[in-house]
Coordinates of C-alpha atoms in Angstrom, one line a residue:
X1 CA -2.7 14.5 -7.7
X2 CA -3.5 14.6 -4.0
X3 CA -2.2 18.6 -3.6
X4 CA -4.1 19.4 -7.6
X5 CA -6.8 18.7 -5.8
X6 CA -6.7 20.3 -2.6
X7 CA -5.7 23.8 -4.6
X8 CA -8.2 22.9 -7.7
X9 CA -11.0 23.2 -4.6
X10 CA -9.6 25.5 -2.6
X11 CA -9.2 28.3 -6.0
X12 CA -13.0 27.3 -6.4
X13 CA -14.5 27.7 -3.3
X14 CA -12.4 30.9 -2.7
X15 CA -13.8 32.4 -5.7
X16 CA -17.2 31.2 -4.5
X17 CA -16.8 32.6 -0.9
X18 CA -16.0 36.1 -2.6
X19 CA -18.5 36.1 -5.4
X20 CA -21.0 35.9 -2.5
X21 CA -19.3 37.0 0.4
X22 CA -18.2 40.7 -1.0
X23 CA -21.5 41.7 -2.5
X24 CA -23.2 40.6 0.6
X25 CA -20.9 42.8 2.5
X26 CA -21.9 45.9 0.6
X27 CA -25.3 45.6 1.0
X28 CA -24.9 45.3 4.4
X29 CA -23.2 48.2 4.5
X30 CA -25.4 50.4 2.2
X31 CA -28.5 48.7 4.8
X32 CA -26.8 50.2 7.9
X33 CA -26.4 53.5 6.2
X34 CA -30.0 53.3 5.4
X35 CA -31.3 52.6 8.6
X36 CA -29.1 55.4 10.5
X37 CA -30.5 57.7 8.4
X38 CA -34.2 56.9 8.1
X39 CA -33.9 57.7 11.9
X40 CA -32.5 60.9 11.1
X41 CA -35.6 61.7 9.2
X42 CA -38.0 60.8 12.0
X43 CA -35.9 62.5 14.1
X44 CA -36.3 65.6 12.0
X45 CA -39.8 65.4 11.2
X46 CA -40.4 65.2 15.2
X47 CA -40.0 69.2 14.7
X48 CA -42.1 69.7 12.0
X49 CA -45.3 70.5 14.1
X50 CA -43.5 73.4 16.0
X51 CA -42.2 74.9 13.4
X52 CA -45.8 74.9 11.7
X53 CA -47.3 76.5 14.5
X54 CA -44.4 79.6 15.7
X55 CA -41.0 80.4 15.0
X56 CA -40.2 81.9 18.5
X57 CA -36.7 80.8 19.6
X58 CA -37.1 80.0 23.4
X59 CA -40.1 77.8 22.3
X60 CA -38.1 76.3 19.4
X61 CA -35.4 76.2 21.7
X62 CA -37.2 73.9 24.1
X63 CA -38.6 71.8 21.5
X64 CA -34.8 71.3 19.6
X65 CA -33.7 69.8 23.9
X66 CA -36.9 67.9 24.0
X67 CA -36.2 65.7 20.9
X68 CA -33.2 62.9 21.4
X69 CA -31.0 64.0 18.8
X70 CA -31.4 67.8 20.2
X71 CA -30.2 66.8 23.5
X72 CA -27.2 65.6 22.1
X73 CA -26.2 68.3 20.3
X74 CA -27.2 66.8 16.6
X75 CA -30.1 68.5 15.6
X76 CA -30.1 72.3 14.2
X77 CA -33.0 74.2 12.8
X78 CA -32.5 77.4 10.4
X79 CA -35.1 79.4 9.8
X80 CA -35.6 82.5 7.0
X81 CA -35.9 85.7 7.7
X82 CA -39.7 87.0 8.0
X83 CA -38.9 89.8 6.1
X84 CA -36.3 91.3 3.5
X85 CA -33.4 92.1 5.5
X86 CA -34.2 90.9 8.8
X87 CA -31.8 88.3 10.7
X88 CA -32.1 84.6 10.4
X89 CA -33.1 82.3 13.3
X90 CA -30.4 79.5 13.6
X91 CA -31.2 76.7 16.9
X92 CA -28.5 74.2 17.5
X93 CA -24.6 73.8 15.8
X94 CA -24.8 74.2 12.2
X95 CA -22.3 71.7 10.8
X96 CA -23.4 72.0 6.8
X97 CA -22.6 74.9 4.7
X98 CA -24.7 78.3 3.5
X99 CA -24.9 76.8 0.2
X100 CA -26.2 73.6 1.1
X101 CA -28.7 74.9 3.0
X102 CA -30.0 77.3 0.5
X103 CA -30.4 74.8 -2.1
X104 CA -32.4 72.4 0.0
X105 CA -34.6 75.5 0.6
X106 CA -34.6 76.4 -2.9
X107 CA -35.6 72.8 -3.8
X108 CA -37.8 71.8 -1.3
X109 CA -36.0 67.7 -1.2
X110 CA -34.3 67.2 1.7
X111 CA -30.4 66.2 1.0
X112 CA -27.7 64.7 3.0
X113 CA -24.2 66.9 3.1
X114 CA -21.2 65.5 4.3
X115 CA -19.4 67.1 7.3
X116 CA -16.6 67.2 9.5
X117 CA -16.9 64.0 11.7
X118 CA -20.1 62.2 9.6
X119 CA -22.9 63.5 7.6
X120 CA -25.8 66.1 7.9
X121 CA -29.5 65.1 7.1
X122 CA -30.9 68.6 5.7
X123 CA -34.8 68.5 5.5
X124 CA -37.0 71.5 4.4
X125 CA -40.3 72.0 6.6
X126 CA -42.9 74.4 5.7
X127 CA -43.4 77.3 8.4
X128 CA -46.8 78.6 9.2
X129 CA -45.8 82.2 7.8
X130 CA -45.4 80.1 4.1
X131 CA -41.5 80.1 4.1
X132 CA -39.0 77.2 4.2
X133 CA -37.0 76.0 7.2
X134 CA -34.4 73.4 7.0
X135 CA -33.9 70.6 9.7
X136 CA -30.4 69.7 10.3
X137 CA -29.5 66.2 11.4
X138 CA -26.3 65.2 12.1
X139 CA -25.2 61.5 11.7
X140 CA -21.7 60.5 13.0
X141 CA -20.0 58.1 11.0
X142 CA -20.1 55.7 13.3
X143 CA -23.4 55.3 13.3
X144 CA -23.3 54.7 9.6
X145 CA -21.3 51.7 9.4
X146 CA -22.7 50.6 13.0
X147 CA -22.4 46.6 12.8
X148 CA -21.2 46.9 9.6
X149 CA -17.7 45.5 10.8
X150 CA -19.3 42.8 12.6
X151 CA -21.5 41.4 9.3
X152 CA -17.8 41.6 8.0
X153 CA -16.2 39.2 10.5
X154 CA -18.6 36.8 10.6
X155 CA -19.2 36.8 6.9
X156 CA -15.0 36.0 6.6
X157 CA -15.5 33.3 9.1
X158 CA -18.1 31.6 7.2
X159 CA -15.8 31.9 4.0
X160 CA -12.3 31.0 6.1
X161 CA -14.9 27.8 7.9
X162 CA -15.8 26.8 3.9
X163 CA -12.5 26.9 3.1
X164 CA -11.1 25.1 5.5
X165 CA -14.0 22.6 5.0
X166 CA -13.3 22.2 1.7
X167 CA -9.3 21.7 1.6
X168 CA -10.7 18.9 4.3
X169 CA -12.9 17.3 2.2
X170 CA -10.8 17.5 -0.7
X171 CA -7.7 15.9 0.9
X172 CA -10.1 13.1 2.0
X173 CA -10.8 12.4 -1.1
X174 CA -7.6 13.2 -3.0
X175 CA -6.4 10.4 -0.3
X176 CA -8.5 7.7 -1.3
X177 CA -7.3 8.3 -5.1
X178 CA -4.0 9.0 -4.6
X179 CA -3.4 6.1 -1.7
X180 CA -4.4 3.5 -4.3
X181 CA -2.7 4.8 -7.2
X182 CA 0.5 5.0 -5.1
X183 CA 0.0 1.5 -4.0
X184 CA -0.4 0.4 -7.6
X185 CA 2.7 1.8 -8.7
X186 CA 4.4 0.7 -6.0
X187 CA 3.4 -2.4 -7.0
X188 CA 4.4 -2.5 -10.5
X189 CA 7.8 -1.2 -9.4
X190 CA 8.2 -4.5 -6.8
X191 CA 7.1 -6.6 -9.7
X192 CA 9.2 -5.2 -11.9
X193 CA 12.3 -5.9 -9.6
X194 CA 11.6 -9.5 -9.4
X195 CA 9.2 -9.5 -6.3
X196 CA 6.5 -11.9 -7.7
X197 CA 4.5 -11.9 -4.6
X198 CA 3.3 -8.1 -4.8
X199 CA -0.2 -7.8 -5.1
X200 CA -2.4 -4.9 -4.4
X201 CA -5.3 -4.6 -2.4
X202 CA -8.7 -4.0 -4.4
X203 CA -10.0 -0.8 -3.1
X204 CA -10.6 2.7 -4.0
X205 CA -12.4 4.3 -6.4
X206 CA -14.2 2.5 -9.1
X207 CA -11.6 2.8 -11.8
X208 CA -8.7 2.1 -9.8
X209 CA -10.4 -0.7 -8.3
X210 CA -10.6 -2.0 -12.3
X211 CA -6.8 -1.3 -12.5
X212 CA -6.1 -3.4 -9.4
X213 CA -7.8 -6.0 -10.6
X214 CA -6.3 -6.1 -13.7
X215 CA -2.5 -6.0 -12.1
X216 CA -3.2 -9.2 -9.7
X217 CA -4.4 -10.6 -12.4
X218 CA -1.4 -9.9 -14.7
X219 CA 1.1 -10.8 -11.6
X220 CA -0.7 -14.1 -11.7
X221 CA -0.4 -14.5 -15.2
X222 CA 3.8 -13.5 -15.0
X223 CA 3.8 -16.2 -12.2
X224 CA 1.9 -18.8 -13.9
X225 CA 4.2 -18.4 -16.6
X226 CA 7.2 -18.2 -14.7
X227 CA 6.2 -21.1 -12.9
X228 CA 5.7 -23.2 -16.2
X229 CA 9.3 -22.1 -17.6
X230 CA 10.5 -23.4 -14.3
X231 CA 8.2 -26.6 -14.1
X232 CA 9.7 -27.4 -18.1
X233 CA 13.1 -26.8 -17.0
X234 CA 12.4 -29.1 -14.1
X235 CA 11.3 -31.9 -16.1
X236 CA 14.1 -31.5 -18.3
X237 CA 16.5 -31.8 -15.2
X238 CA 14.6 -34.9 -14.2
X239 CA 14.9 -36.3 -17.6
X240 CA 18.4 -36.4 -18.1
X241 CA 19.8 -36.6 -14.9
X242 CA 18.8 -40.3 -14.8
X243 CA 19.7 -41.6 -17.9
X244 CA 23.4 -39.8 -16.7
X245 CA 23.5 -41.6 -13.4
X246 CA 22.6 -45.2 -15.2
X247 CA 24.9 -43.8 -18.2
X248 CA 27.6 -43.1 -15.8
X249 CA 27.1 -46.3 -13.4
X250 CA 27.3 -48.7 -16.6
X251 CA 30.0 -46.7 -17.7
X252 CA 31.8 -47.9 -14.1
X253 CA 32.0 -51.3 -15.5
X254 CA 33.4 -51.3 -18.7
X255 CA 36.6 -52.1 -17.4
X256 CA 39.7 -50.7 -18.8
X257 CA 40.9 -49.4 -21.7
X258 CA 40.8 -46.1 -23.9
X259 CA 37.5 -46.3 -25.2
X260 CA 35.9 -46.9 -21.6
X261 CA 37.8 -44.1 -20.4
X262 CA 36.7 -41.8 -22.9
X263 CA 33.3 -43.0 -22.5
X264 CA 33.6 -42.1 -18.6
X265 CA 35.0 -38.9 -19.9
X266 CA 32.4 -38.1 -22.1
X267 CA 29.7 -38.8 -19.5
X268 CA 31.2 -37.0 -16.3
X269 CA 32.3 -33.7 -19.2
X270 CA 28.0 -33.8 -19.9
X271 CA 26.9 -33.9 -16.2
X272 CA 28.9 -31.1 -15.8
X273 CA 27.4 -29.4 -18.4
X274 CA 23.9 -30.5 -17.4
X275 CA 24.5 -29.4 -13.6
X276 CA 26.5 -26.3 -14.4
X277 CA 22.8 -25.3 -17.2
X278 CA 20.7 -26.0 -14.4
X279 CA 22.7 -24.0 -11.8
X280 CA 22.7 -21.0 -14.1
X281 CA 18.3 -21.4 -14.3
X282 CA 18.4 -21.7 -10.6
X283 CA 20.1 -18.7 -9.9
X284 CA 18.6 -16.6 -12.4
X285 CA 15.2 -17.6 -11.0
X286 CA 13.2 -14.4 -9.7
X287 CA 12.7 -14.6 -6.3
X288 CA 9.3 -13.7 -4.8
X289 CA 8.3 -10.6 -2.4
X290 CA 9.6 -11.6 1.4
X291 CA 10.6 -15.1 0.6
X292 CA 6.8 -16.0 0.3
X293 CA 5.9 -18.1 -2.7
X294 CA 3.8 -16.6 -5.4
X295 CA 0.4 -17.9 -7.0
X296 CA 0.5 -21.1 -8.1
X297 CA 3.6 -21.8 -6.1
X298 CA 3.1 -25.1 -3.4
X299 CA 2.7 -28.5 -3.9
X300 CA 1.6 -31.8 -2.0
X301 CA 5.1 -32.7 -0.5
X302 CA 3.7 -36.7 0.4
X303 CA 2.4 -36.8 -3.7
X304 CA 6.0 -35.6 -4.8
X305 CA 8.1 -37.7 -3.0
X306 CA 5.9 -41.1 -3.5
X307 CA 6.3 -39.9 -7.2
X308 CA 10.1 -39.5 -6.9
X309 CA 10.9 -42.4 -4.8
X310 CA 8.6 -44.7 -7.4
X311 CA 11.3 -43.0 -10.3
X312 CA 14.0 -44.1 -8.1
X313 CA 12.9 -47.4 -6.9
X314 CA 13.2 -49.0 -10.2
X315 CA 17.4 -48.6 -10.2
X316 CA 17.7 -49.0 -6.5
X317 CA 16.0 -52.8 -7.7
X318 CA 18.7 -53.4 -10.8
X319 CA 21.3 -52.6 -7.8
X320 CA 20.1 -54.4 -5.1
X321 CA 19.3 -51.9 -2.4
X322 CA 17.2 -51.8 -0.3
X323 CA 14.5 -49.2 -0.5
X324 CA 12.1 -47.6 2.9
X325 CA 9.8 -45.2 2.6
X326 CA 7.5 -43.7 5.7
X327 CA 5.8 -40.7 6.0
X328 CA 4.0 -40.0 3.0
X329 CA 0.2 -41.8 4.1
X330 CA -1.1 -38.0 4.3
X331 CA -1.3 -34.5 2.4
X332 CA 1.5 -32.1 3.7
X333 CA 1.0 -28.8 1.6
X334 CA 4.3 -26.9 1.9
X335 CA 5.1 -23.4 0.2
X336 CA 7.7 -25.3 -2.2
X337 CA 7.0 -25.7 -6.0
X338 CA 6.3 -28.8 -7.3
X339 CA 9.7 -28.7 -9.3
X340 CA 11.7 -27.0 -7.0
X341 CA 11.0 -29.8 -4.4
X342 CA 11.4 -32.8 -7.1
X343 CA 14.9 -31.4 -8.0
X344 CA 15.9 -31.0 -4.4
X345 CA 15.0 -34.5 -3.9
X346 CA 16.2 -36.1 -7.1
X347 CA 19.5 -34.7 -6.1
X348 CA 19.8 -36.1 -2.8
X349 CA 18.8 -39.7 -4.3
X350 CA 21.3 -39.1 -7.0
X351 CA 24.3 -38.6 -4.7
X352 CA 23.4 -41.9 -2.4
X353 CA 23.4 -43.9 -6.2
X354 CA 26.6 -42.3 -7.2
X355 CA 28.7 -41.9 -3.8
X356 CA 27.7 -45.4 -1.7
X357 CA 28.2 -48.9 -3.8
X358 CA 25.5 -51.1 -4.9
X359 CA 23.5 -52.7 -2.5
X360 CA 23.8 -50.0 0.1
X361 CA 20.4 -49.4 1.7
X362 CA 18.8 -45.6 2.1
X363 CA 15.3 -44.6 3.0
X364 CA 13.4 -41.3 3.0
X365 CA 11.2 -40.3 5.8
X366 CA 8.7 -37.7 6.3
X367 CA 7.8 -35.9 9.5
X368 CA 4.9 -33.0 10.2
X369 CA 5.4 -31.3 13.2
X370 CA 2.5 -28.0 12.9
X371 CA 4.8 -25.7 12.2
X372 CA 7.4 -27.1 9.4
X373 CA 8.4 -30.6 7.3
X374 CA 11.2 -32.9 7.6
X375 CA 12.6 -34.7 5.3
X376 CA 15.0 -36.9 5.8
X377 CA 17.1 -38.7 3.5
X378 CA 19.7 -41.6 4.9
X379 CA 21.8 -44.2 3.4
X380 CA 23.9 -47.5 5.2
X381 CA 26.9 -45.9 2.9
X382 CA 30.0 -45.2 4.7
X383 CA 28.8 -41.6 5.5
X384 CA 30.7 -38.1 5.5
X385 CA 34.0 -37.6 6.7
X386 CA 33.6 -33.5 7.7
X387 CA 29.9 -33.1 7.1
X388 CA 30.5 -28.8 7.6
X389 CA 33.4 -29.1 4.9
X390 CA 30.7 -30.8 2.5
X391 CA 27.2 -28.2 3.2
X392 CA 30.6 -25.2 2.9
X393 CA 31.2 -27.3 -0.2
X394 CA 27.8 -27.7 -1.5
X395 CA 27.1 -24.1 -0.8
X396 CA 30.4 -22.7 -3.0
X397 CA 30.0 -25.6 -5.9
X398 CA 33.7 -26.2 -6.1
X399 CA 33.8 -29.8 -4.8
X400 CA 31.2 -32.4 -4.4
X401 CA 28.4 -33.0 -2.3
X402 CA 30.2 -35.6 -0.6
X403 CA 33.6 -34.5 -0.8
X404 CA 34.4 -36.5 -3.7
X405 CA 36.4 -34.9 -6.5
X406 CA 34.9 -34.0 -10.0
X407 CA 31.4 -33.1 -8.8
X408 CA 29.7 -30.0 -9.2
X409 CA 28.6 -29.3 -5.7
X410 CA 24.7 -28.4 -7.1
X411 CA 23.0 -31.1 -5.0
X412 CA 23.3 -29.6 -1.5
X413 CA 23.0 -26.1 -2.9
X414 CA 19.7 -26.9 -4.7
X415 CA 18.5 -28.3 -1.4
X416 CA 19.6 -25.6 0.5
X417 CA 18.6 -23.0 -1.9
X418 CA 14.4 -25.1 -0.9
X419 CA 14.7 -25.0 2.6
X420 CA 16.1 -21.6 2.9
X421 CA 13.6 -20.0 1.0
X422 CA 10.8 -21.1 3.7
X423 CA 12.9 -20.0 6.7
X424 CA 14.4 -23.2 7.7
X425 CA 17.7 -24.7 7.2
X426 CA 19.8 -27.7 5.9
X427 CA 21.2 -30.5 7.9
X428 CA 24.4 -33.6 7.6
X429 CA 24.5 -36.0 10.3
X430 CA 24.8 -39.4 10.9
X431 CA 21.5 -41.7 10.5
X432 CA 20.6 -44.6 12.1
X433 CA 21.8 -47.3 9.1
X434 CA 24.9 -46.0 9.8
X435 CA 26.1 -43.9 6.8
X436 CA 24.9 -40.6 5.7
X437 CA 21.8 -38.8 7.3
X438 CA 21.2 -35.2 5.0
X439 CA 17.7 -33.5 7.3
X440 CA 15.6 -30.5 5.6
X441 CA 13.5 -28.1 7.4
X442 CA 10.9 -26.9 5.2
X443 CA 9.0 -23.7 7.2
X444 CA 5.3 -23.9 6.9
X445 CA 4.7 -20.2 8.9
X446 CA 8.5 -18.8 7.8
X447 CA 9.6 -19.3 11.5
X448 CA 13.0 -19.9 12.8
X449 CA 14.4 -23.1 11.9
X450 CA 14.5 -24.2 15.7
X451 CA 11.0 -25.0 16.3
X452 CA 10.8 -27.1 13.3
X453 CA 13.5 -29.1 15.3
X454 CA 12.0 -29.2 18.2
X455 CA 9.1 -30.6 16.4
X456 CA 11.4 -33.7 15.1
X457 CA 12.7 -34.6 18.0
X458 CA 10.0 -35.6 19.0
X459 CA 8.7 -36.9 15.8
X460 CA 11.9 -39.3 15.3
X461 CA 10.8 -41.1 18.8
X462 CA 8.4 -43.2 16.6
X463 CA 11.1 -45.6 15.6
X464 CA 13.2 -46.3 12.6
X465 CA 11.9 -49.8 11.1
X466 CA 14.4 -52.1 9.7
X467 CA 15.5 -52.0 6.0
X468 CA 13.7 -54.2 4.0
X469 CA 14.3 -56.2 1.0
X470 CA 14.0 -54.1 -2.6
X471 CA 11.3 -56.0 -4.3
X472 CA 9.4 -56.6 -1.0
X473 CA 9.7 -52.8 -0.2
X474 CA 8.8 -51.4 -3.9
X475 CA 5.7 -54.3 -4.2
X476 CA 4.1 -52.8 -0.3
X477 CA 4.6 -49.2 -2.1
X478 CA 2.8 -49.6 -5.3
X479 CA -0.1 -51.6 -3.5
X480 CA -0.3 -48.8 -0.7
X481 CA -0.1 -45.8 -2.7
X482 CA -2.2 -47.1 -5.7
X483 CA -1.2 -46.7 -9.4
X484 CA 2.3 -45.3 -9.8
X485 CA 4.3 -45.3 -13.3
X486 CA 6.7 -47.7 -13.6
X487 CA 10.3 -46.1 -13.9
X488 CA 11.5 -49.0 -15.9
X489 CA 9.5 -47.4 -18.6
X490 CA 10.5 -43.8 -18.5
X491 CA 14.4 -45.6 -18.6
X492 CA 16.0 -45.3 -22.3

């Protein structure tokens, strides 16, 4: 579009510049002859009185040198004989022909010839005896077209300046339509390849502005839609992983016996199928432009966890453990979906409830350091052999989470799959209750990982308080946090 228009206005203001330019150029032309040969007339008529009064050569003779164009050889007077078959009087070079000169004299209308080197002004004076001299001045050539070439030049110039100016002008604008056209399809090309962050900046002209407009807010609509398919798949997760973990831990204690063993079957053969539906979702899931999240993406990290940890509260009571939760007494905003981060967490709190035996203790803990989010989720369990083996493991699928033999692996990838996506990192160690300590960086500015742990270390310095009795811990909870739905009733 951008070169359609630069020729489209350059054919135009060509055709311009010659419509105006060319017949301009001719009249200059035709002015110039004009002029040079008006002067030729004066200069001719200059000798008009002498030739009125006598026809004596040395007189005319002198009055032919006196006169500008005489001295320089260009004027020429012929004169009649005064009677039949005398000679004629000729002053000066005669350049025209016999005939010319006898039918300006026959005529009486003065005439121009053209000659050797320019043209001849021939111009019939009346003699004091009653016959007909002719004048002869002649005009070079040069003097015809004088400044003619000039007008020329500078009347290309102004065409070639026009021009020029024009191409400028219409590349200028052909930019700022074709910049934000470009931009737009560019746009709907990232978008089309998955990139849900693309938007495009609304600018240009008014139409493309309109279009602009209307592809943010179609992006936002894909997104929002996205995001809902993702939030319903969430809650589907959420839904039946815990009815599976309390399926599977009352399962635990049926003893022996065929029918407890196929009911252990039958529970561990649907987790499997359960993790291995929501492991396909996860990694179909379109990933946004640069790692960014999209519109609508984000959530309250404090709200989700005091959500999930009021879900999970309720079983860690049936079993005894003991339940701690700090951290989450503030808004932390991190660029993590509200589902995405629920499912992270719901799978760490499901592998301390089916890899550490009843009664074991874990807490979860929350730390803002500016630039990113811990979260840190710890258990008293007896902890992880070869915590690289078990994040290699996590990240593959093929074994469990923990090392233990019939998992899926999905709960470390999930969590990984969160962290990573905001530039930080996952983390195994060993926590202070002794067993298990699993530690996610959650980037706030998509830096490095390292200077969200530089940021803990010196937010762990606080102190770790104590584990605390179940009830005690999930009564402080609900009072602190206010009205929080009571997991025993989502439990079927």
């Amino acid at each position: 579009m951008r070169w359609a228009l630069v020729k489209v206005c350059l054919a135009v203001t060509a055709m311009v510049v010659i419509a105006f330019a060319v017949p301009l150029g001719l009249v200059i032309k035709e002015m110039a002859r004009d002029r040079a040969f008006s002067d030729a007339e004066r200069q001719a008529a200059t000798i008009g009185p002498t030739l009125t009064i006598t026809t004596d050569r040395e007189e005319l003779t002198r009055a032919v040198l006196s006169t500008e164009p005489g001295g320089r050889g260009r004027l020429a007077v012929h004169v009649p004989a005064a009677e039949p078959g005398g000679s004629r009087l000729e002053i000066g070079t005669r350049r025209a022909t016999r005939e010319d000169l006898e039918t300006v004299r026959e005529s009486g209308r003065a005439s121009i010839a053209d000659v050797p080197g320019g043209s001849a002004l021939l111009q019939p004076t009346a003699l004091g005896s009653g016959g007909i001299a002719v004048v002869e001045v002649f005009v070079p050539e040069d003097e015809v077209s004088n400044g003619v070439g000039t007008a020329w030049l500078v009347l290309a110039g102004v065409g070639i300046a026009l021009i020029v100016g024009s191409v400028a002008v219409a590349d200028r604008l052909g930019v700022r339509m074709v910049e934000p056209a470009q931009r737009l399809a560019g746009a709907a090309q990232d978008l089309g390849e998955g990139r849900l962050g693309t938007r495009v900046p609304e600018e240009g002209p008014t139409e493309l502005r309109s279009a602009a407009v209307a592809f943010n807010s179609m992006a936002d609509q894909v997104v929002q839609l996205l995001a809902n398919e993702r939030e319903l798949a969430a809650d589907l997760s959420h839904r039946l992983r815990t009815p599976l973990t309390v399926l599977r831990l009352n399962a635990a204690s049926l003893g022996e016996g065929p029918a407890a063993e196929q009911t252990r079957a039958a529970v561990e053969q649907l987790e499997h199928e359960v993790d291995t539906i929501i492991r396909t979702a996860r990694e179909q899931r379109p990933q946004t432009q640069g790692g960014q999240p999209g519109a609508g993406a984000g959530c309250d990290a404090s709200e989700v966890i005091r959500e999930r940890m009021g879900f999970w509260s309720a079983l860690a009571e049936d079993e005894g453990r003991t339940v701690r939760l700090a951290g989450v007494d503030r808004t932390v905003r991190i660029p993590v979906a509200r589902p995405e981060l629920a499912a992270a967490l719901d799978a760490l709190l499901g592998n301390v409830f089916r890899h550490t035996p009843e009664g074991t203790a874990f807490a979860v803990d929350v730390h803002h350091t500016g630039h990113a989010v811990i979260v840190l989720v710890s258990d008293a369990g007896p902890g992880i052999p070869d915590p690289e083996s078990a994040l290699a493991r996590g990240a593959s699928g093929r074994n469990g989470a923990r090392g233990e033999v019939g998992s899926t692996g999905l709960g470390l990838d999930i969590v990984r799959r969160v962290a990573e996506s905001t530039g930080g990192d996952l983390r195994i160690g060993r926590s202070v209750l002794g067993g298990t300590e699993v530690r996610i960086w959650i980037g706030l500015d998509g830096g490095p990982a390292e200077r969200a742990r530089r940021g803990h270390r010196v937010g762990r310095r606080g102190g770790r308080r104590g584990p605390r009795g179940a009830r005690g811990r999930n009564a402080e909870f609900r009072g602190a946090q206010g009205a929080v739905p009571n997991p025993r009733d989502s439990r079927s």
